[in-house]
Coordinates of N, CA and C in Angstrom, one line a residue:
Chain A
X1 N 31.4 -24.7 1.4 CA 31.6 -24.5 0.0 C 31.1 -25.8 -0.7
X2 N 30.6 -25.5 -1.9 CA 30.0 -26.6 -2.7 C 31.1 -27.3 -3.5
X3 N 30.9 -28.6 -3.7 CA 31.8 -29.4 -4.6 C 31.1 -30.6 -5.1
X4 N 31.7 -31.2 -6.1 CA 31.1 -32.4 -6.7 C 32.1 -33.4 -7.0
X5 N 31.9 -34.6 -6.7 CA 32.8 -35.7 -7.0 C 32.1 -36.8 -7.8
X6 N 32.6 -37.1 -9.0 CA 32.1 -38.1 -9.8 C 33.0 -39.3 -9.7
X7 N 32.5 -40.5 -9.3 CA 33.3 -41.7 -9.1 C 33.4 -42.4 -10.4
X8 N 34.6 -42.6 -10.9 CA 34.8 -43.3 -12.1 C 34.9 -42.4 -13.3
X9 N 36.1 -42.2 -13.9 CA 36.2 -41.3 -15.1 C 35.7 -42.1 -16.3
X10 N 35.7 -43.4 -16.3 CA 35.2 -44.2 -17.4 C 34.3 -45.3 -16.9
X11 N 33.2 -45.5 -17.5 CA 32.3 -46.6 -17.2 C 31.9 -47.3 -18.6
X12 N 32.0 -48.6 -18.6 CA 31.7 -49.3 -19.8 C 30.6 -50.3 -19.4
X13 N 29.5 -50.3 -20.3 CA 28.4 -51.3 -20.1 C 28.1 -51.9 -21.4
X14 N 27.4 -53.0 -21.3 CA 26.9 -53.7 -22.6 C 25.5 -53.1 -22.9
X15 N 25.2 -53.1 -24.2 CA 23.9 -52.6 -24.6 C 22.8 -53.4 -23.9
X16 N 21.8 -52.7 -23.4 CA 20.7 -53.3 -22.7 C 21.0 -53.5 -21.2
X17 N 22.2 -53.2 -20.7 CA 22.5 -53.3 -19.3 C 22.1 -52.0 -18.6
X18 N 22.1 -52.1 -17.3 CA 21.8 -50.9 -16.4 C 23.0 -50.0 -16.5
X19 N 22.7 -48.7 -16.6 CA 23.7 -47.6 -16.5 C 23.6 -47.0 -15.1
X20 N 24.7 -46.9 -14.4 CA 24.8 -46.2 -13.1 C 26.0 -45.3 -13.1
X21 N 25.8 -44.0 -13.0 CA 26.9 -43.1 -13.0 C 26.8 -42.4 -11.6
X22 N 27.8 -42.3 -10.9 CA 27.8 -41.9 -9.5 C 28.2 -40.4 -9.3
X23 N 27.5 -39.7 -8.5 CA 27.8 -38.3 -8.2 C 27.6 -38.1 -6.7
X24 N 28.5 -37.6 -6.0 CA 28.4 -37.1 -4.6 C 28.7 -35.6 -4.6
X25 N 28.0 -35.0 -3.7 CA 28.1 -33.5 -3.6 C 28.4 -33.1 -2.2
X26 N 28.9 -31.9 -2.1 CA 29.1 -31.2 -0.8 C 28.5 -29.9 -0.9
X27 N 27.6 -29.6 0.0 CA 26.9 -28.3 0.0 C 26.5 -27.8 1.4
X28 N 26.7 -26.6 1.7 CA 26.4 -26.1 3.0 C 24.9 -25.6 3.0
X29 N 24.3 -25.6 1.9 CA 22.9 -25.2 1.8 C 22.2 -26.2 1.0
X30 N 20.8 -26.2 1.0 CA 20.1 -27.2 0.2 C 20.5 -27.0 -1.3
X31 N 21.0 -28.1 -1.9 CA 21.6 -28.0 -3.2 C 20.6 -28.0 -4.3
X32 N 21.0 -27.4 -5.4 CA 20.4 -27.6 -6.7 C 21.4 -28.4 -7.5
X33 N 20.9 -29.5 -8.1 CA 21.8 -30.5 -8.7 C 21.4 -30.7 -10.2
X34 N 22.4 -31.0 -11.0 CA 22.2 -31.2 -12.4 C 23.0 -32.3 -13.0
X35 N 22.5 -32.9 -14.0 CA 23.3 -33.8 -14.8 C 23.2 -33.3 -16.3
X36 N 24.4 -33.1 -16.9 CA 24.5 -32.7 -18.3 C 25.2 -33.9 -19.1
X37 N 24.8 -33.9 -20.3 CA 25.5 -34.9 -21.2 C 26.2 -34.1 -22.4
X38 N 27.3 -34.7 -22.7 CA 28.1 -34.0 -23.8 C 28.4 -35.1 -24.8
X39 N 27.9 -35.0 -26.0 CA 28.2 -35.9 -27.1 C 29.5 -35.4 -27.8
X40 N 30.2 -36.3 -28.4 CA 31.5 -35.9 -29.0 C 31.4 -34.6 -29.9
X41 N 32.3 -33.7 -29.6 CA 32.4 -32.4 -30.3 C 31.2 -31.6 -30.3
X42 N 30.4 -31.7 -29.2 CA 29.3 -30.8 -29.0 C 29.3 -30.1 -27.7
X43 N 28.4 -29.2 -27.5 CA 28.2 -28.6 -26.2 C 27.5 -29.5 -25.2
X44 N 27.2 -28.9 -24.0 CA 26.5 -29.7 -23.0 C 25.0 -29.5 -23.1
X45 N 24.3 -30.6 -22.8 CA 22.9 -30.6 -22.9 C 22.3 -31.1 -21.5
X46 N 21.3 -30.4 -21.0 CA 20.8 -30.7 -19.7 C 20.0 -32.0 -19.8
X47 N 20.3 -33.0 -19.0 CA 19.6 -34.2 -18.9 C 18.4 -34.1 -17.9
X48 N 18.8 -33.6 -16.7 CA 17.8 -33.5 -15.6 C 18.3 -32.6 -14.5
X49 N 17.4 -32.1 -13.7 CA 17.8 -31.2 -12.6 C 17.0 -31.6 -11.3
X50 N 17.6 -31.3 -10.2 CA 16.9 -31.4 -8.9 C 16.9 -30.0 -8.3
X51 N 15.7 -29.6 -7.9 CA 15.6 -28.2 -7.3 C 14.7 -28.3 -6.1
X52 N 14.8 -29.3 -5.3 CA 14.2 -29.4 -4.0 C 12.7 -29.8 -4.0
X53 N 12.3 -30.3 -5.2 CA 10.9 -30.9 -5.3 C 11.0 -32.4 -5.1
X54 N 10.5 -33.2 -6.0 CA 10.6 -34.6 -5.8 C 12.0 -35.1 -5.8
X55 N 12.3 -36.1 -5.0 CA 13.7 -36.6 -4.9 C 14.1 -37.5 -6.0
X56 N 13.1 -38.1 -6.7 CA 13.4 -38.9 -7.9 C 13.0 -38.0 -9.1
X57 N 14.0 -37.8 -9.9 CA 13.9 -36.8 -11.0 C 14.0 -37.6 -12.3
X58 N 13.1 -37.4 -13.2 CA 13.1 -38.0 -14.5 C 13.6 -37.0 -15.5
X59 N 14.5 -37.5 -16.4 CA 15.0 -36.6 -17.4 C 14.7 -37.1 -18.8
X60 N 15.5 -36.6 -19.8 CA 15.3 -37.0 -21.1 C 16.1 -38.3 -21.4
X61 N 15.7 -38.9 -22.5 CA 16.3 -40.2 -23.0 C 16.3 -41.3 -22.0
X62 N 15.3 -41.3 -21.1 CA 15.1 -42.4 -20.2 C 16.0 -42.4 -19.0
X63 N 16.7 -41.4 -18.8 CA 17.5 -41.2 -17.6 C 16.7 -40.7 -16.4
X64 N 17.2 -41.1 -15.2 CA 16.6 -40.6 -14.0 C 17.7 -40.5 -12.9
X65 N 17.5 -39.7 -11.9 CA 18.4 -39.6 -10.8 C 17.6 -39.4 -9.5
X66 N 18.2 -40.0 -8.4 CA 17.6 -39.9 -7.1 C 18.5 -39.1 -6.2
X67 N 17.9 -38.1 -5.6 CA 18.5 -37.2 -4.6 C 18.4 -37.9 -3.2
X68 N 19.6 -38.2 -2.6 CA 19.6 -38.8 -1.3 C 20.4 -37.9 -0.4
X69 N 19.7 -37.2 0.5 CA 20.4 -36.2 1.3 C 21.3 -36.9 2.3
X70 N 20.8 -38.1 2.9 CA 21.6 -38.8 3.9 C 23.0 -39.3 3.3
X71 N 23.0 -39.5 2.0 CA 24.2 -40.0 1.4 C 24.9 -38.9 0.6
X72 N 24.4 -37.8 0.6 CA 24.8 -36.6 -0.3 C 25.2 -37.1 -1.7
X73 N 24.2 -37.9 -2.2 CA 24.4 -38.4 -3.6 C 23.3 -38.0 -4.5
X74 N 23.6 -38.1 -5.8 CA 22.7 -37.8 -6.9 C 23.1 -38.6 -8.1
X75 N 23.0 -39.9 -7.9 CA 23.4 -40.9 -9.0 C 22.5 -40.9 -10.1
X76 N 23.0 -41.1 -11.3 CA 22.3 -41.1 -12.6 C 22.1 -42.6 -13.0
X77 N 20.9 -42.9 -13.4 CA 20.6 -44.3 -13.8 C 19.8 -44.3 -15.1
X78 N 19.9 -45.5 -15.8 CA 19.1 -45.8 -16.9 C 18.9 -47.3 -17.0
X79 N 17.7 -47.8 -17.0 CA 17.6 -49.3 -16.9 C 18.2 -50.1 -18.0
X80 N 18.3 -49.5 -19.2 CA 18.7 -50.3 -20.4 C 19.6 -49.4 -21.3
X81 N 20.9 -49.6 -21.4 CA 21.7 -48.8 -22.2 C 21.5 -49.0 -23.6
X82 N 21.7 -47.9 -24.4 CA 21.6 -47.9 -25.8 C 22.9 -47.4 -26.4
X83 N 23.2 -47.8 -27.6 CA 24.5 -47.4 -28.2 C 24.6 -45.8 -28.2
X84 N 23.4 -45.2 -28.4 CA 23.4 -43.7 -28.6 C 23.7 -43.0 -27.2
X85 N 23.7 -43.8 -26.1 CA 24.0 -43.2 -24.8 C 25.5 -42.9 -24.6
X86 N 26.3 -43.4 -25.5 CA 27.8 -43.2 -25.4 C 28.1 -41.7 -25.4
X87 N 28.7 -41.2 -24.4 CA 28.9 -39.8 -24.3 C 29.6 -39.5 -22.9
X88 N 29.9 -38.3 -22.7 CA 30.5 -37.9 -21.4 C 29.4 -37.2 -20.6
X89 N 29.3 -37.6 -19.3 CA 28.3 -37.1 -18.4 C 28.9 -36.3 -17.3
X90 N 28.3 -35.1 -17.0 CA 28.8 -34.3 -16.0 C 27.7 -34.0 -14.9
X91 N 28.1 -34.1 -13.7 CA 27.2 -33.7 -12.6 C 27.6 -32.3 -12.1
X92 N 26.7 -31.5 -11.7 CA 27.0 -30.2 -11.3 C 26.1 -29.7 -10.2
X93 N 26.6 -28.8 -9.3 CA 25.9 -28.3 -8.2 C 25.9 -26.8 -8.4
X94 N 24.7 -26.1 -8.1 CA 24.7 -24.7 -8.2 C 25.3 -24.1 -7.0
X95 N 26.1 -23.0 -7.3 CA 26.8 -22.3 -6.2 C 26.3 -20.9 -6.1
X96 N 25.8 -20.6 -4.9 CA 25.4 -19.2 -4.6 C 24.2 -18.7 -5.4
X97 N 23.9 -17.4 -5.1 CA 22.7 -16.8 -5.7 C 22.9 -16.4 -7.1
X98 N 24.2 -16.4 -7.6 CA 24.4 -16.0 -9.0 C 24.2 -17.1 -10.0
X99 N 23.9 -18.3 -9.4 CA 23.6 -19.4 -10.3 C 24.8 -20.1 -11.0
X100 N 26.0 -19.8 -10.5 CA 27.2 -20.4 -11.0 C 27.1 -21.9 -10.8
X101 N 27.6 -22.7 -11.7 CA 27.7 -24.2 -11.5 C 29.1 -24.6 -11.2
X102 N 29.2 -25.6 -10.3 CA 30.5 -26.3 -10.1 C 30.3 -27.7 -10.7
X103 N 31.2 -28.0 -11.6 CA 31.1 -29.3 -12.3 C 32.0 -30.4 -11.7
X104 N 31.5 -31.6 -11.8 CA 32.5 -32.7 -11.5 C 33.4 -32.9 -12.7
X105 N 34.3 -33.8 -12.6 CA 35.3 -34.0 -13.7 C 34.8 -34.8 -14.9
X106 N 33.6 -35.3 -14.7 CA 33.0 -36.1 -15.9 C 33.2 -37.5 -15.8
X107 N 32.3 -38.3 -16.4 CA 32.4 -39.7 -16.5 C 32.1 -40.1 -18.0
X108 N 33.0 -40.7 -18.6 CA 32.8 -41.1 -20.0 C 32.2 -42.5 -20.1
X109 N 31.0 -42.6 -20.7 CA 30.2 -43.8 -20.8 C 30.5 -44.4 -22.1
X110 N 30.9 -45.7 -22.1 CA 31.0 -46.5 -23.4 C 30.0 -47.6 -23.3
X111 N 29.4 -47.9 -24.5 CA 28.3 -48.9 -24.6 C 28.8 -49.9 -25.6
X112 N 29.0 -51.2 -25.1 CA 29.4 -52.2 -26.0 C 28.3 -53.0 -26.6
X113 N 28.4 -53.3 -27.9 CA 27.3 -54.0 -28.6 C 27.2 -55.5 -28.0
Chain B
X1 N 15.1 -19.6 -33.5 CA 15.7 -19.5 -32.1 C 16.9 -20.4 -32.1
X2 N 18.1 -19.7 -32.2 CA 19.4 -20.4 -32.3 C 19.9 -20.8 -31.0
X3 N 19.4 -20.3 -29.9 CA 20.0 -20.6 -28.6 C 21.2 -19.8 -28.3
X4 N 22.3 -20.5 -28.0 CA 23.6 -19.9 -27.7 C 24.5 -20.2 -28.9
X5 N 25.1 -19.2 -29.5 CA 26.0 -19.4 -30.6 C 27.4 -18.8 -30.3
X6 N 28.4 -19.5 -30.8 CA 29.8 -19.1 -30.5 C 30.6 -19.0 -31.8
X7 N 31.4 -18.1 -31.9 CA 32.3 -18.0 -33.1 C 33.7 -17.6 -32.6
X8 N 34.8 -18.1 -33.2 CA 34.8 -19.1 -34.2 C 34.6 -20.5 -33.6
X9 N 34.5 -21.5 -34.4 CA 34.4 -22.9 -33.9 C 35.8 -23.5 -33.6
X10 N 36.8 -23.1 -34.4 CA 38.2 -23.5 -34.3 C 39.1 -22.3 -34.4
X11 N 40.2 -22.3 -33.7 CA 41.2 -21.3 -33.9 C 42.6 -21.8 -33.5
X12 N 43.6 -21.4 -34.2 CA 44.9 -21.7 -33.9 C 45.7 -20.4 -33.7
X13 N 46.3 -20.2 -32.6 CA 47.1 -19.0 -32.4 C 48.5 -19.3 -32.1
X14 N 49.4 -18.3 -32.3 CA 50.8 -18.4 -31.8 C 50.9 -17.8 -30.5
X15 N 51.8 -18.2 -29.7 CA 52.0 -17.6 -28.4 C 52.2 -16.1 -28.5
X16 N 51.5 -15.4 -27.7 CA 51.6 -13.9 -27.7 C 50.5 -13.2 -28.5
X17 N 49.9 -13.9 -29.4 CA 48.8 -13.3 -30.2 C 47.6 -13.1 -29.3
X18 N 46.7 -12.2 -29.8 CA 45.5 -12.0 -29.1 C 44.3 -12.4 -30.0
X19 N 43.2 -12.6 -29.3 CA 41.9 -12.9 -30.0 C 40.7 -12.7 -29.1
X20 N 39.6 -12.6 -29.7 CA 38.3 -12.5 -29.0 C 37.4 -13.6 -29.4
X21 N 36.9 -14.3 -28.5 CA 35.8 -15.3 -28.7 C 34.5 -14.6 -28.5
X22 N 33.6 -14.9 -29.5 CA 32.3 -14.2 -29.4 C 31.2 -15.2 -29.0
X23 N 30.2 -14.7 -28.2 CA 29.1 -15.5 -27.8 C 27.9 -14.6 -27.9
X24 N 26.8 -15.2 -28.3 CA 25.5 -14.5 -28.4 C 24.4 -15.5 -28.1
X25 N 23.4 -14.9 -27.4 CA 22.2 -15.8 -27.1 C 20.9 -15.0 -27.4
X26 N 19.9 -15.7 -27.9 CA 18.7 -15.1 -28.4 C 17.5 -15.5 -27.5
X27 N 17.8 -15.9 -26.3 CA 16.7 -16.3 -25.4 C 16.4 -15.3 -24.3
X28 N 16.9 -14.1 -24.4 CA 16.6 -13.0 -23.5 C 17.1 -13.3 -22.1
X29 N 18.2 -14.1 -21.9 CA 18.7 -14.5 -20.6 C 19.5 -13.3 -20.0
X30 N 19.4 -13.3 -18.7 CA 20.1 -12.2 -18.0 C 21.6 -12.6 -17.7
X31 N 21.8 -13.8 -17.4 CA 23.2 -14.2 -17.0 C 23.9 -15.0 -18.1
X32 N 25.2 -14.7 -18.2 CA 26.0 -15.4 -19.2 C 27.3 -15.8 -18.6
X33 N 27.9 -16.9 -19.1 CA 29.1 -17.5 -18.5 C 30.1 -17.9 -19.6
X34 N 31.4 -17.9 -19.2 CA 32.4 -18.5 -20.0 C 33.1 -19.6 -19.2
X35 N 33.3 -20.8 -19.8 CA 34.0 -21.9 -19.2 C 35.1 -22.3 -20.1
X36 N 36.0 -23.0 -19.5 CA 37.0 -23.8 -20.3 C 36.9 -25.2 -19.9
X37 N 37.1 -26.1 -20.9 CA 37.1 -27.5 -20.6 C 38.4 -28.2 -21.0
X38 N 39.0 -28.8 -20.1 CA 40.3 -29.5 -20.3 C 40.1 -31.0 -19.9
X39 N 40.8 -31.9 -20.6 CA 40.6 -33.3 -20.3 C 40.8 -33.7 -18.8
X40 N 39.8 -34.4 -18.3 CA 39.9 -34.8 -16.9 C 39.7 -33.7 -15.9
X41 N 39.3 -32.5 -16.3 CA 39.2 -31.4 -15.4 C 37.7 -30.9 -15.3
X42 N 36.8 -31.5 -16.1 CA 35.5 -30.9 -16.1 C 35.4 -29.5 -16.7
X43 N 34.5 -28.8 -16.4 CA 34.4 -27.4 -16.8 C 34.7 -26.5 -15.7
X44 N 35.5 -25.5 -16.0 CA 35.9 -24.5 -15.0 C 35.4 -23.1 -15.4
X45 N 34.9 -22.4 -14.5 CA 34.3 -21.0 -14.8 C 35.4 -20.0 -14.9
X46 N 35.4 -19.3 -16.0 CA 36.4 -18.2 -16.2 C 35.9 -16.9 -15.7
X47 N 34.8 -16.4 -16.3 CA 34.1 -15.2 -15.9 C 32.6 -15.4 -16.1
X48 N 31.8 -14.6 -15.4 CA 30.4 -14.6 -15.6 C 29.9 -13.2 -15.6
X49 N 28.6 -13.0 -16.1 CA 28.0 -11.7 -16.1 C 26.5 -12.0 -15.6
X50 N 26.2 -11.5 -14.5 CA 24.9 -11.7 -13.9 C 23.8 -10.8 -14.6
X51 N 24.2 -9.8 -15.2 CA 23.3 -8.9 -15.9 C 24.1 -8.0 -16.8
X52 N 23.4 -7.3 -17.8 CA 24.1 -6.4 -18.7 C 24.8 -5.3 -17.8
X53 N 26.1 -5.1 -18.2 CA 26.8 -4.1 -17.5 C 27.6 -4.6 -16.3
X54 N 27.5 -5.9 -15.9 CA 28.3 -6.4 -14.8 C 29.0 -7.6 -15.2
X55 N 30.2 -7.8 -14.7 CA 31.0 -9.0 -14.9 C 31.8 -9.3 -13.6
X56 N 32.0 -10.6 -13.4 CA 32.8 -11.1 -12.2 C 33.7 -12.2 -12.6
X57 N 34.7 -12.3 -11.8 CA 35.7 -13.4 -12.0 C 35.1 -14.7 -11.5
X58 N 35.5 -15.8 -12.2 CA 35.2 -17.1 -11.8 C 36.4 -17.8 -11.2
X59 N 36.5 -19.0 -11.4 CA 37.6 -19.9 -10.8 C 38.9 -19.7 -11.4
X60 N 39.0 -19.4 -12.8 CA 40.3 -19.4 -13.5 C 40.3 -18.1 -14.4
X61 N 40.3 -16.9 -13.9 CA 40.2 -15.7 -14.7 C 41.5 -15.2 -15.3
X62 N 42.7 -15.7 -14.7 CA 43.9 -15.1 -15.1 C 44.2 -15.3 -16.6
X63 N 44.6 -14.2 -17.3 CA 44.9 -14.3 -18.7 C 43.7 -14.0 -19.6
X64 N 42.6 -13.7 -19.0 CA 41.4 -13.4 -19.8 C 40.7 -12.1 -19.4
X65 N 40.0 -11.5 -20.3 CA 39.1 -10.4 -20.0 C 37.8 -10.6 -20.7
X66 N 36.7 -10.0 -20.2 CA 35.4 -10.2 -20.8 C 34.7 -8.8 -21.0
X67 N 33.8 -8.9 -21.9 CA 32.9 -7.7 -22.1 C 31.5 -8.2 -22.3
X68 N 30.6 -7.6 -21.5 CA 29.2 -7.8 -21.8 C 28.7 -6.7 -22.6
X69 N 28.7 -6.8 -23.9 CA 28.4 -5.8 -24.8 C 27.0 -5.3 -24.7
X70 N 26.1 -6.2 -24.5 CA 24.6 -5.9 -24.4 C 24.0 -7.1 -23.8
X71 N 22.7 -7.2 -23.7 CA 22.1 -8.3 -23.1 C 22.4 -9.6 -23.8
X72 N 22.5 -9.5 -25.2 CA 22.7 -10.7 -26.0 C 24.1 -11.2 -26.0
X73 N 25.1 -10.4 -25.9 CA 26.5 -10.7 -26.3 C 27.5 -10.6 -25.1
X74 N 28.3 -11.6 -25.1 CA 29.3 -11.7 -24.0 C 30.6 -12.3 -24.6
X75 N 31.6 -11.4 -24.7 CA 32.8 -11.8 -25.4 C 34.0 -12.1 -24.4
X76 N 34.9 -13.0 -24.8 CA 36.0 -13.4 -24.0 C 37.3 -13.0 -24.8
X77 N 38.2 -12.3 -24.2 CA 39.4 -11.9 -24.9 C 40.7 -12.5 -24.2
X78 N 41.5 -13.0 -25.1 CA 42.9 -13.4 -24.7 C 43.8 -12.3 -25.2
X79 N 44.5 -11.6 -24.3 CA 45.3 -10.5 -24.7 C 46.7 -11.0 -25.3
X80 N 47.2 -12.0 -24.6 CA 48.5 -12.5 -25.0 C 48.5 -14.0 -24.8
X81 N 48.1 -14.8 -25.8 CA 47.8 -16.2 -25.7 C 49.0 -17.0 -25.2
X82 N 48.8 -18.0 -24.4 CA 49.8 -18.9 -23.9 C 49.4 -20.3 -24.2
X83 N 50.4 -21.2 -24.4 CA 50.0 -22.6 -24.6 C 49.1 -23.2 -23.5
X84 N 49.2 -22.7 -22.3 CA 48.3 -23.2 -21.2 C 46.8 -22.9 -21.5
X85 N 46.6 -22.0 -22.4 CA 45.2 -21.6 -22.7 C 44.6 -22.4 -23.9
X86 N 45.4 -23.4 -24.3 CA 44.8 -24.4 -25.3 C 43.7 -25.1 -24.5
X87 N 42.5 -25.1 -25.1 CA 41.4 -25.6 -24.4 C 40.1 -25.6 -25.3
X88 N 39.0 -26.1 -24.8 CA 37.7 -25.9 -25.5 C 37.0 -24.9 -24.6
X89 N 36.5 -23.8 -25.2 CA 35.8 -22.8 -24.5 C 34.3 -22.8 -24.8
X90 N 33.5 -22.8 -23.7 CA 32.1 -22.8 -23.8 C 31.5 -21.6 -23.2
X91 N 30.5 -21.1 -23.9 CA 29.7 -20.0 -23.4 C 28.3 -20.6 -23.0
X92 N 27.7 -20.0 -21.9 CA 26.4 -20.5 -21.5 C 25.6 -19.3 -21.1
X93 N 24.3 -19.5 -21.0 CA 23.4 -18.4 -20.5 C 22.3 -19.0 -19.6
X94 N 21.7 -18.2 -18.8 CA 20.7 -18.6 -17.8 C 19.7 -17.5 -17.6
X95 N 18.4 -17.8 -17.6 CA 17.4 -16.8 -17.2 C 17.1 -16.9 -15.8
X96 N 15.9 -17.2 -15.4 CA 15.5 -17.3 -14.0 C 15.5 -18.7 -13.5
X97 N 15.3 -19.7 -14.4 CA 15.4 -21.0 -13.9 C 16.8 -21.4 -13.6
X98 N 17.0 -22.5 -13.1 CA 18.4 -22.8 -12.6 C 19.4 -23.3 -13.6
X99 N 18.9 -23.9 -14.7 CA 19.8 -24.5 -15.6 C 20.5 -23.5 -16.6
X100 N 21.6 -23.9 -17.0 CA 22.4 -23.1 -18.0 C 22.3 -23.8 -19.3
X101 N 22.3 -23.0 -20.4 CA 22.2 -23.5 -21.7 C 23.5 -23.2 -22.4
X102 N 24.1 -24.2 -23.0 CA 25.5 -24.1 -23.5 C 25.5 -23.9 -25.1
X103 N 26.5 -23.2 -25.5 CA 26.9 -23.1 -26.9 C 27.7 -24.3 -27.3
X104 N 28.0 -24.4 -28.6 CA 28.7 -25.6 -29.2 C 30.2 -25.6 -28.9
X105 N 30.7 -24.5 -28.4 CA 32.2 -24.5 -28.1 C 33.1 -23.9 -29.1
X106 N 34.2 -23.5 -28.7 CA 35.3 -23.0 -29.6 C 36.6 -23.8 -29.2
X107 N 37.2 -24.5 -30.1 CA 38.4 -25.2 -29.9 C 39.6 -24.4 -30.2
X108 N 40.4 -24.0 -29.2 CA 41.5 -23.1 -29.3 C 42.8 -23.9 -29.1
X109 N 43.7 -23.7 -30.0 CA 45.1 -24.3 -29.9 C 46.1 -23.1 -29.9
X110 N 46.9 -23.1 -28.9 CA 48.0 -22.1 -28.9 C 49.3 -22.8 -29.0
X111 N 50.1 -22.4 -30.0 CA 51.3 -23.1 -30.3 C 52.5 -22.2 -29.9

């Protein structure tokens, strides 16, 4: 069965600092993995996805994630945080052929000036 | 191209009342989904529809019903609302690629 664990419900960084949001997954089949971002009072927007091609995936707004099979991880990074990155971030794994997603519980990112 | 739209944006119900949340997509997607989002819980799947005319239960279907009216529309009905159904509800759709596209959400409060 597939599952997703996001380490840290809240992460705070200073503007210009590295952003690292952690995601570990469990999957009995090669996984399809996603990161979504949710700004306050909005829906979810896709940041990036891994679908078994390149292990380093680049997304929007300068974010990227690296798929590491040996560590069952798909951590999200951004070299330099911006105030506009403050949001909640969700990692998700696709479940089954119907394309259902299983979400982690989310990590709220705060960016200090 | 509006993507995924949801109505209403906000709703307050009394315990026992019923209501229907509407969702529509204009991207010609086959699959549609209903999720609920609660603080610290992430998103949990209520029901989904892989294609027009089919619906299936997700992780938390109790207390809800759905209708896939046509390819564009997928509605969620609460027959007898309970305080435990206070949540933010998101509709999503997916075509052949893997990612889902989300609507802006409906904030429901049941008193």
